[in-house]
Tab-separated table of C-alpha atoms (C1' of nucleotides) in Angstrom:
chain	number	residue	atom	x	y	z
A	1	MET	CA	0.000	0.000	0.000
A	2	ALA	CA	1.207	3.436	-0.956
A	3	THR	CA	1.509	6.078	1.725
A	4	ARG	CA	-1.449	8.439	1.835
A	5	ARG	CA	-0.492	11.882	0.568
A	6	ARG	CA	-1.375	14.513	3.124
A	7	THR	CA	-0.620	17.589	1.006
A	8	THR	CA	-3.247	20.306	0.564
A	9	GLN	CA	-5.757	19.477	-2.102
A	10	ARG	CA	-7.271	21.954	-4.522
A	11	ILE	CA	-10.965	21.539	-5.046
A	12	GLU	CA	-12.087	22.206	-8.595
A	13	VAL	CA	-14.916	24.715	-8.630
A	14	SER	CA	-16.204	26.688	-11.607
A	15	SER	CA	-14.925	30.200	-11.029
A	16	GLY	CA	-18.343	31.831	-11.256
A	17	ARG	CA	-20.072	29.694	-8.666
A	18	GLY	CA	-20.855	31.176	-5.258
A	19	VAL	CA	-19.011	29.147	-2.660
A	20	PHE	CA	-17.564	31.425	0.034
A	21	MET	CA	-19.631	32.963	2.785
A	22	ILE	CA	-18.820	36.535	3.675
A	23	SER	CA	-16.332	35.856	6.466
A	24	VAL	CA	-14.265	33.590	4.185
A	25	ALA	CA	-14.399	35.910	1.192
A	26	ALA	CA	-13.399	38.808	3.419
A	27	GLU	CA	-10.412	36.901	4.717
A	28	LEU	CA	-9.360	35.833	1.220
A	29	ALA	CA	-9.577	39.434	0.041
A	30	ASP	CA	-7.997	40.788	3.226
A	31	MET	CA	-10.970	42.984	4.045
A	32	HIS	CA	-13.486	43.571	6.782
A	33	PRO	CA	-16.779	41.724	6.161
A	34	GLN	CA	-18.638	44.977	6.610
A	35	THR	CA	-16.569	46.448	3.800
A	36	LEU	CA	-17.831	43.755	1.462
A	37	ARG	CA	-21.404	44.634	2.332
A	38	MET	CA	-20.604	48.270	1.644
A	39	TYR	CA	-19.136	47.475	-1.771
A	40	GLU	CA	-22.228	45.518	-2.608
A	41	ALA	CA	-24.439	48.433	-1.599
A	42	ARG	CA	-22.406	50.630	-3.982
A	43	GLY	CA	-22.797	48.173	-6.828
A	44	LEU	CA	-19.143	47.226	-7.035
A	45	ILE	CA	-19.770	43.544	-6.499
A	46	GLU	CA	-22.781	41.239	-6.663
A	47	PRO	CA	-22.366	37.988	-4.768
A	48	LYS	CA	-24.939	35.256	-5.215
A	49	ARG	CA	-27.307	34.529	-2.332
A	50	SER	CA	-28.294	31.265	-0.714
A	51	PRO	CA	-32.035	30.530	-0.432
A	52	LYS	CA	-31.828	31.852	3.127
A	53	GLY	CA	-30.296	35.146	1.945
A	54	THR	CA	-26.683	34.484	2.925
A	55	ARG	CA	-24.168	36.039	0.526
A	56	LEU	CA	-22.125	33.541	-1.477
A	57	TYR	CA	-18.968	34.824	-3.159
A	58	SER	CA	-17.428	33.101	-6.170
A	59	GLN	CA	-13.747	32.747	-7.050
A	60	GLU	CA	-14.266	35.556	-9.561
A	61	ASP	CA	-15.850	37.726	-6.879
A	62	VAL	CA	-12.798	37.234	-4.692
A	63	GLU	CA	-10.511	38.173	-7.596
A	64	ARG	CA	-12.538	41.314	-8.100
A	65	LEU	CA	-12.361	42.122	-4.392
A	66	ARG	CA	-8.602	41.706	-4.504
A	67	ARG	CA	-8.444	44.088	-7.446
A	68	ILE	CA	-10.497	46.634	-5.509
A	69	GLN	CA	-8.242	46.147	-2.530
A	70	GLU	CA	-5.226	46.826	-4.728
A	71	MET	CA	-6.712	50.016	-6.118
A	72	THR	CA	-7.921	51.400	-2.821
A	73	ALA	CA	-5.199	50.278	-0.409
A	74	GLU	CA	-2.154	50.438	-2.676
A	75	LEU	CA	-3.035	53.178	-5.113
A	76	GLY	CA	-5.205	55.178	-2.710
A	77	MET	CA	-8.105	55.375	-5.110
A	78	ASN	CA	-11.683	55.903	-3.940
A	79	LEU	CA	-14.629	53.822	-5.029
A	80	ALA	CA	-15.772	56.195	-7.778
A	81	GLY	CA	-12.336	55.775	-9.343
A	82	VAL	CA	-12.529	52.002	-9.026
A	83	GLU	CA	-15.848	52.012	-10.878
A	84	ARG	CA	-14.420	54.138	-13.680
A	85	VAL	CA	-11.319	51.975	-13.963
A	86	PHE	CA	-13.470	48.864	-14.285
A	87	GLU	CA	-15.379	50.539	-17.113
A	88	LEU	CA	-12.198	51.525	-18.929
A	89	GLU	CA	-10.724	48.073	-18.504
A	90	LEU	CA	-13.800	46.599	-20.137
A	91	GLU	CA	-13.357	48.986	-23.055
A	92	LEU	CA	-9.702	48.075	-23.343
A	93	GLU	CA	-10.550	44.388	-23.333
A	94	ARG	CA	-13.159	44.852	-26.034
A	95	SER	CA	-10.668	46.831	-28.092
A	96	GLN	CA	-8.110	44.067	-27.807
A	97	ARG	CA	-10.634	41.408	-28.738
A	98	ARG	CA	-11.640	43.427	-31.804
A	99	MET	CA	-7.990	43.668	-32.740
A	100	GLU	CA	-7.491	39.933	-32.508
A	101	ALA	CA	-10.596	39.320	-34.628
A	102	LEU	CA	-9.316	41.814	-37.171
A	103	GLU	CA	-5.974	40.067	-37.285
A	104	ARG	CA	-7.588	36.687	-37.824
A	105	ARG	CA	-9.820	38.071	-40.570
A	106	ALA	CA	-6.892	39.733	-42.338
A	107	GLU	CA	-4.924	36.509	-42.246
A	108	LYS	CA	-7.890	34.572	-43.634
A	109	ILE	CA	-8.322	36.987	-46.530
A	110	ARG	CA	-4.599	36.881	-47.231
A	111	ALA	CA	-4.588	33.086	-47.304
A	112	GLU	CA	-7.653	32.954	-49.535
A	113	MET	CA	-6.145	35.352	-52.041
A	114	GLU	CA	-2.853	33.512	-51.938
A	115	ALA	CA	-4.711	30.316	-52.779
A	116	GLU	CA	-6.652	31.982	-55.578
A	117	LEU	CA	-3.436	33.406	-56.985
A	118	GLU	CA	-1.829	30.000	-56.913
A	119	ARG	CA	-4.885	28.457	-58.544
A	120	VAL	CA	-4.806	30.975	-61.404
A	121	ARG	CA	-1.043	30.542	-61.908
A	122	ARG	CA	-1.441	26.776	-62.029
A	123	GLN	CA	-4.275	27.042	-64.517
A	124	PHE	CA	-2.156	29.488	-66.517
A	125	ARG	CA	0.654	26.957	-66.868
A	126	ALA	CA	-1.802	24.189	-67.742
A	127	GLU	CA	-3.359	26.245	-70.526
A	128	ILE	CA	0.024	27.137	-71.987
A	129	VAL	CA	0.940	23.477	-72.097
A	130	ARG	CA	-2.404	22.566	-73.642
A	131	TYR	CA	-2.027	24.833	-76.651
A	132	VAL	CA	1.600	24.074	-77.179
A	133	ALA	CA	0.938	20.347	-77.220
A	134	PRO	CA	-0.162	19.810	-80.859
A	135	GLY	CA	3.498	20.186	-81.761
A	136	PRO	CA	4.317	19.620	-85.396
A	137	LEU	CA	1.575	21.918	-86.615
A	138	VAL	CA	2.961	24.968	-84.803
A	139	ARG	CA	5.664	26.932	-86.613
A	140	ALA	CA	9.130	25.755	-85.691
A	141	GLY	CA	11.330	28.187	-83.807
A	142	LYS	CA	8.300	29.826	-82.134
A	143	VAL	CA	7.848	27.077	-79.615
A	144	PRO	CA	8.987	27.905	-76.094
A	145	ARG	CA	11.001	25.023	-74.598
A	146	PHE	CA	9.669	25.162	-71.088
A	147	GLY	CA	6.338	26.939	-71.001
A	148	LEU	CA	6.862	30.469	-69.750
A	149	ARG	CA	10.635	30.317	-69.510
A	150	ALA	CA	11.256	31.156	-73.199
A	151	ARG	CA	9.520	34.542	-72.962
A	152	ARG	CA	12.579	35.960	-71.368
A	153	GLY	CA	14.446	37.687	-74.211
A	154	ASP	CA	13.024	35.513	-77.059
A	155	ALA	CA	16.595	34.862	-78.268
A	156	GLY	CA	18.268	31.516	-79.075
A	157	ASP	CA	18.705	29.058	-76.246
A	158	GLY	CA	22.315	28.034	-76.661
A	159	PRO	CA	24.954	29.170	-74.191
A	160	THR	CA	26.313	32.519	-75.327
A	161	ALA	CA	30.076	32.081	-75.570
A	162	GLY	CA	32.125	35.095	-74.407
B	1	MET	CA	-15.307	101.215	-46.892
B	2	ALA	CA	-16.862	98.133	-45.293
B	3	THR	CA	-18.129	98.343	-41.717
B	4	ARG	CA	-15.641	97.027	-39.160
B	5	ARG	CA	-16.802	93.751	-37.670
B	6	ARG	CA	-16.923	93.940	-33.884
B	7	THR	CA	-17.632	90.241	-33.198
B	8	THR	CA	-15.384	88.285	-30.873
B	9	GLN	CA	-12.236	87.150	-32.552
B	10	ARG	CA	-10.509	83.871	-31.965
B	11	ILE	CA	-6.779	84.145	-31.653
B	12	GLU	CA	-4.932	81.244	-33.210
B	13	VAL	CA	-2.502	79.776	-30.747
B	14	SER	CA	-0.783	76.413	-30.960
B	15	SER	CA	-2.537	74.302	-28.370
B	16	GLY	CA	0.639	73.346	-26.532
B	17	ARG	CA	1.938	76.845	-25.947
B	18	GLY	CA	1.743	78.365	-22.445
B	19	VAL	CA	-0.463	81.456	-22.672
B	20	PHE	CA	-2.735	81.656	-19.623
B	21	MET	CA	-1.546	82.796	-16.218
B	22	ILE	CA	-2.919	80.886	-13.264
B	23	SER	CA	-5.927	83.111	-12.528
B	24	VAL	CA	-7.141	82.828	-16.134
B	25	ALA	CA	-6.527	79.100	-16.394
B	26	ALA	CA	-8.343	78.597	-13.089
B	27	GLU	CA	-11.342	80.545	-14.316
B	28	LEU	CA	-11.412	78.665	-17.631
B	29	ALA	CA	-11.316	75.355	-15.778
B	30	ASP	CA	-13.732	76.554	-13.093
B	31	MET	CA	-11.274	75.932	-10.282
B	32	HIS	CA	-9.566	77.746	-7.443
B	33	PRO	CA	-6.045	78.881	-8.396
B	34	GLN	CA	-4.699	77.146	-5.338
B	35	THR	CA	-6.193	73.909	-6.603
B	36	LEU	CA	-4.128	74.228	-9.780
B	37	ARG	CA	-0.974	74.594	-7.705
B	38	MET	CA	-1.966	71.520	-5.742
B	39	TYR	CA	-2.513	69.470	-8.896
B	40	GLU	CA	0.898	70.525	-10.108
B	41	ALA	CA	2.479	69.447	-6.820
B	42	ARG	CA	0.833	66.048	-7.307
B	43	GLY	CA	2.147	65.737	-10.836
B	44	LEU	CA	-1.251	65.854	-12.518
B	45	ILE	CA	-0.369	68.837	-14.660
B	46	GLU	CA	2.813	70.616	-15.707
B	47	PRO	CA	2.335	74.177	-16.895
B	48	LYS	CA	5.198	75.992	-18.540
B	49	ARG	CA	6.895	78.779	-16.609
B	50	SER	CA	7.815	82.304	-17.644
B	51	PRO	CA	11.455	83.378	-17.079
B	52	LYS	CA	10.268	85.017	-13.835
B	53	GLY	CA	8.716	81.741	-12.627
B	54	THR	CA	5.069	82.531	-13.320
B	55	ARG	CA	3.022	79.504	-14.397
B	56	LEU	CA	1.793	79.579	-17.991
B	57	TYR	CA	-0.993	77.173	-18.929
B	58	SER	CA	-1.593	76.045	-22.503
B	59	GLN	CA	-4.891	75.289	-24.189
B	60	GLU	CA	-4.104	71.594	-23.708
B	61	ASP	CA	-3.432	72.186	-20.024
B	62	VAL	CA	-6.855	73.779	-19.669
B	63	GLU	CA	-8.485	70.830	-21.430
B	64	ARG	CA	-6.731	68.514	-19.031
B	65	LEU	CA	-7.866	70.597	-16.067
B	66	ARG	CA	-11.437	70.430	-17.332
B	67	ARG	CA	-11.157	66.663	-17.597
B	68	ILE	CA	-9.883	66.510	-14.014
B	69	GLN	CA	-12.730	68.770	-12.937
B	70	GLU	CA	-15.181	66.415	-14.603
B	71	MET	CA	-13.738	63.354	-12.889
B	72	THR	CA	-13.512	64.882	-9.424
B	73	ALA	CA	-16.587	67.107	-9.313
B	74	GLU	CA	-19.012	65.066	-11.412
B	75	LEU	CA	-17.879	61.511	-10.822
B	76	GLY	CA	-16.528	62.079	-7.317
B	77	MET	CA	-13.165	60.511	-8.064
B	78	ASN	CA	-10.066	61.351	-6.066
B	79	LEU	CA	-6.741	62.291	-7.582
B	80	ALA	CA	-5.225	58.812	-7.414
B	81	GLY	CA	-8.142	57.637	-9.547
B	82	VAL	CA	-7.640	60.488	-12.000
B	83	GLU	CA	-4.006	59.476	-12.431
B	84	ARG	CA	-4.939	55.860	-13.080
B	85	VAL	CA	-7.656	56.831	-15.535
B	86	PHE	CA	-5.177	58.975	-17.470
B	87	GLU	CA	-2.853	55.986	-17.710
B	88	LEU	CA	-5.600	53.682	-18.917
B	89	GLU	CA	-6.791	56.226	-21.461
B	90	LEU	CA	-3.293	56.368	-22.892
B	91	GLU	CA	-3.276	52.596	-23.211
B	92	LEU	CA	-6.669	52.646	-24.890
B	93	GLU	CA	-5.487	55.304	-27.326
B	94	ARG	CA	-2.402	53.294	-28.181
B	95	SER	CA	-4.532	50.219	-28.698
B	96	GLN	CA	-6.826	52.097	-31.048
B	97	ARG	CA	-3.938	53.513	-33.031
B	98	ARG	CA	-2.466	50.031	-33.397
B	99	MET	CA	-5.815	48.838	-34.642
B	100	GLU	CA	-6.017	51.577	-37.264
B	101	ALA	CA	-2.497	50.791	-38.432
B	102	LEU	CA	-3.389	47.125	-38.638
B	103	GLU	CA	-6.482	47.953	-40.679
B	104	ARG	CA	-4.482	50.070	-43.098
B	105	ARG	CA	-1.835	47.391	-43.469
B	106	ALA	CA	-4.436	44.682	-44.105
B	107	GLU	CA	-6.113	46.815	-46.760
B	108	LYS	CA	-2.784	47.478	-48.433
B	109	ILE	CA	-1.914	43.790	-48.566
B	110	ARG	CA	-5.374	43.007	-49.890
B	111	ALA	CA	-5.030	45.638	-52.651
B	112	GLU	CA	-1.560	44.434	-53.589
B	113	MET	CA	-2.674	40.843	-53.881
B	114	GLU	CA	-5.758	41.881	-55.826
B	115	ALA	CA	-3.472	43.715	-58.263
B	116	GLU	CA	-1.129	40.750	-58.555
B	117	LEU	CA	-4.074	38.441	-59.181
B	118	GLU	CA	-5.364	40.766	-61.892
B	119	ARG	CA	-1.890	40.966	-63.425
B	120	VAL	CA	-1.561	37.201	-63.582
B	121	ARG	CA	-5.063	36.793	-65.059
B	122	ARG	CA	-4.316	39.406	-67.696
B	123	GLN	CA	-1.063	37.736	-68.599
B	124	PHE	CA	-2.908	34.433	-68.694
B	125	ARG	CA	-5.346	35.758	-71.335
B	126	ALA	CA	-2.539	37.339	-73.318
B	127	GLU	CA	-0.639	34.065	-73.457
B	128	ILE	CA	-3.741	32.151	-74.561
B	129	VAL	CA	-4.310	34.631	-77.376
B	130	ARG	CA	-0.666	34.531	-78.422
B	131	TYR	CA	-0.603	30.784	-78.973
B	132	VAL	CA	-4.006	30.716	-80.569
B	133	ALA	CA	-3.062	33.453	-83.047
B	134	PRO	CA	-1.349	31.412	-85.790
B	135	GLY	CA	-4.825	30.299	-86.788
B	136	PRO	CA	-5.084	27.921	-89.764
B	137	LEU	CA	-2.383	25.666	-88.432
B	138	VAL	CA	-4.224	24.901	-85.221
B	139	ARG	CA	-6.834	22.177	-85.374
B	140	ALA	CA	-10.272	23.540	-86.146
B	141	GLY	CA	-12.963	23.184	-83.509
B	142	LYS	CA	-10.382	23.429	-80.714
B	143	VAL	CA	-10.067	27.188	-80.982
B	144	PRO	CA	-11.915	29.144	-78.349
B	145	ARG	CA	-13.736	32.104	-79.888
B	146	PHE	CA	-13.081	34.671	-77.215
B	147	GLY	CA	-10.087	33.603	-75.283
B	148	LEU	CA	-11.281	32.098	-72.011
B	149	ARG	CA	-14.979	32.449	-72.681
B	150	ALA	CA	-15.298	29.272	-74.779
B	151	ARG	CA	-14.104	26.993	-71.960
B	152	ARG	CA	-17.518	27.206	-70.402
B	153	GLY	CA	-19.275	24.013	-71.545
B	154	ASP	CA	-17.277	23.542	-74.778
B	155	ALA	CA	-20.585	23.199	-76.713
B	156	GLY	CA	-21.719	24.918	-79.931
B	157	ASP	CA	-22.063	28.679	-79.897
B	158	GLY	CA	-25.373	29.204	-81.723
B	159	PRO	CA	-28.522	30.347	-79.894
B	160	THR	CA	-30.235	27.287	-78.492
B	161	ALA	CA	-33.857	27.525	-79.752
B	162	GLY	CA	-36.479	26.261	-77.297
C	1	DT	C1'	-1.082	101.540	-3.995
C	2	DT	C1'	-3.552	97.813	-6.385
C	3	DG	C1'	-3.681	93.342	-8.080
C	4	DC	C1'	-1.406	89.913	-9.524
C	5	DT	C1'	2.322	86.254	-8.688
C	6	DC	C1'	4.928	83.024	-5.579
C	7	DC	C1'	4.952	80.025	-1.366
C	8	DT	C1'	3.389	77.389	3.274
C	9	DC	C1'	0.171	76.288	6.804
C	10	DA	C1'	-4.271	75.132	8.619
C	11	DC	C1'	-8.988	74.147	8.808
C	12	DG	C1'	-13.730	72.256	7.135
C	13	DT	C1'	-15.928	68.731	4.648
C	14	DC	C1'	-16.782	64.460	2.908
C	15	DA	C1'	-15.930	59.547	1.620
C	16	DC	C1'	-14.672	55.409	3.451
C	17	DG	C1'	-13.631	51.879	6.637
C	18	DT	C1'	-14.845	49.762	10.752
C	19	DG	C1'	-16.962	48.914	15.109
C	20	DA	C1'	-21.163	48.577	17.883
C	21	DG	C1'	-25.702	47.033	18.587
C	22	DG	C1'	-29.727	44.311	17.781
C	23	DT	C1'	-31.996	40.200	15.058
C	24	DG	C1'	-32.446	35.433	13.498
C	25	DG	C1'	-31.400	30.565	12.044
C	26	DC	C1'	-28.173	26.314	12.051
D	1	DT	C1'	-24.980	28.739	24.106
D	2	DT	C1'	-21.645	29.870	20.461
D	3	DG	C1'	-20.663	31.766	16.201
D	4	DC	C1'	-22.148	32.835	12.242
D	5	DT	C1'	-25.540	35.579	9.300
D	6	DC	C1'	-28.470	39.743	8.377
D	7	DC	C1'	-29.214	44.826	8.967
D	8	DT	C1'	-28.551	50.131	10.483
D	9	DC	C1'	-26.193	53.778	12.760
D	10	DA	C1'	-22.234	56.343	14.180
D	11	DC	C1'	-17.622	57.648	14.709
D	12	DG	C1'	-12.471	58.259	13.401
D	13	DT	C1'	-9.399	59.117	9.764
D	14	DC	C1'	-7.694	60.885	5.753
D	15	DA	C1'	-7.704	63.281	1.194
D	16	DC	C1'	-8.902	67.332	-0.899
D	17	DG	C1'	-10.290	71.913	-1.595
D	18	DT	C1'	-9.872	76.457	-0.140
D	19	DG	C1'	-8.800	80.361	2.646
D	20	DA	C1'	-5.357	83.036	5.218
D	21	DG	C1'	-0.985	85.053	5.652
D	22	DG	C1'	3.376	86.746	4.155
D	23	DT	C1'	6.621	87.849	-0.041
D	24	DG	C1'	7.959	90.072	-4.346
D	25	DG	C1'	7.817	92.286	-9.038
D	26	DC	C1'	5.170	94.885	-12.862
DNA sequence: TTGCTCCTCACGTCACGTGAGGTGGC
DNA sequence: TTGCTCCTCACGTCACGTGAGGTGGC
């Protein structure tokens, strides 16, 4: 029998699910429970509620609380500023997502046109070969040796001795 | 002689040049002069100085002061929040400029490839015509009437009566 | 002299955090 | 009963705005 591991275990929980009651969330965010209630009253955070009315904070809620804590405690911002920063961050995120979409679209168009170009070139070569094929009937000396190659200069094909 | 116009005149001044002394700038921004000095001490604004040391605010400075006024008076933000918002707005601006550049670049690539595609197609048709040209020597019935057109279906070219 | 500039210091106000106090259900 | 939850009210602190007070040059 293998020895039982006694290390701390992480419990997998979807990050949006309400799992922490206020005292736990407050401790995780390093805040006073009353402060959390205040933030909720100001619309900065919206924990779920149990059927009995107890607040239930999700992992995401705790992240958000930590972000608020950072802005207020470390940067000295007030709550109005926190609200505005959240708004701007949303805008910035949207802008970056638009940019990524734009990049993907541009790449798609580029690839499509590249393919089309290749298709046309291929067809081009095929057609050249097709009409050259009959051979003997075409005037001698006018026949390019290797498809397009001969167009370059139209001169004889022997090595030009110096 | 035409009548002299007595309407208010706008004086053209480059928006970055220091032109307003503190009392004027304060009035334009609807603030107490002392408040402007305080903002400067906090690094929120940096007016030019005259050789004697008098503060000289530019048009841009006044705009910035108005924006601060809006954030503090209307939104209730404190100065730490104003600083952070300025930072985020810079980021957002940069992001939007990058996006515009990306858009321009994508359009340029698209246009270039479109042109290349057109060039290859044109050359394609020219080559077809060139080899078809000798006429009588090429087998009858295999000659397309209008370059590429005839490839569609390869059938007779008369009007198909119903 | 008047009205501006410069500066520093100090006070009033307001937002925010937190503690107290009282209630109710496992 | 203990320890949590819920709520409201109130107080201490701190940032910010502004006024006072004293200086100096057009």
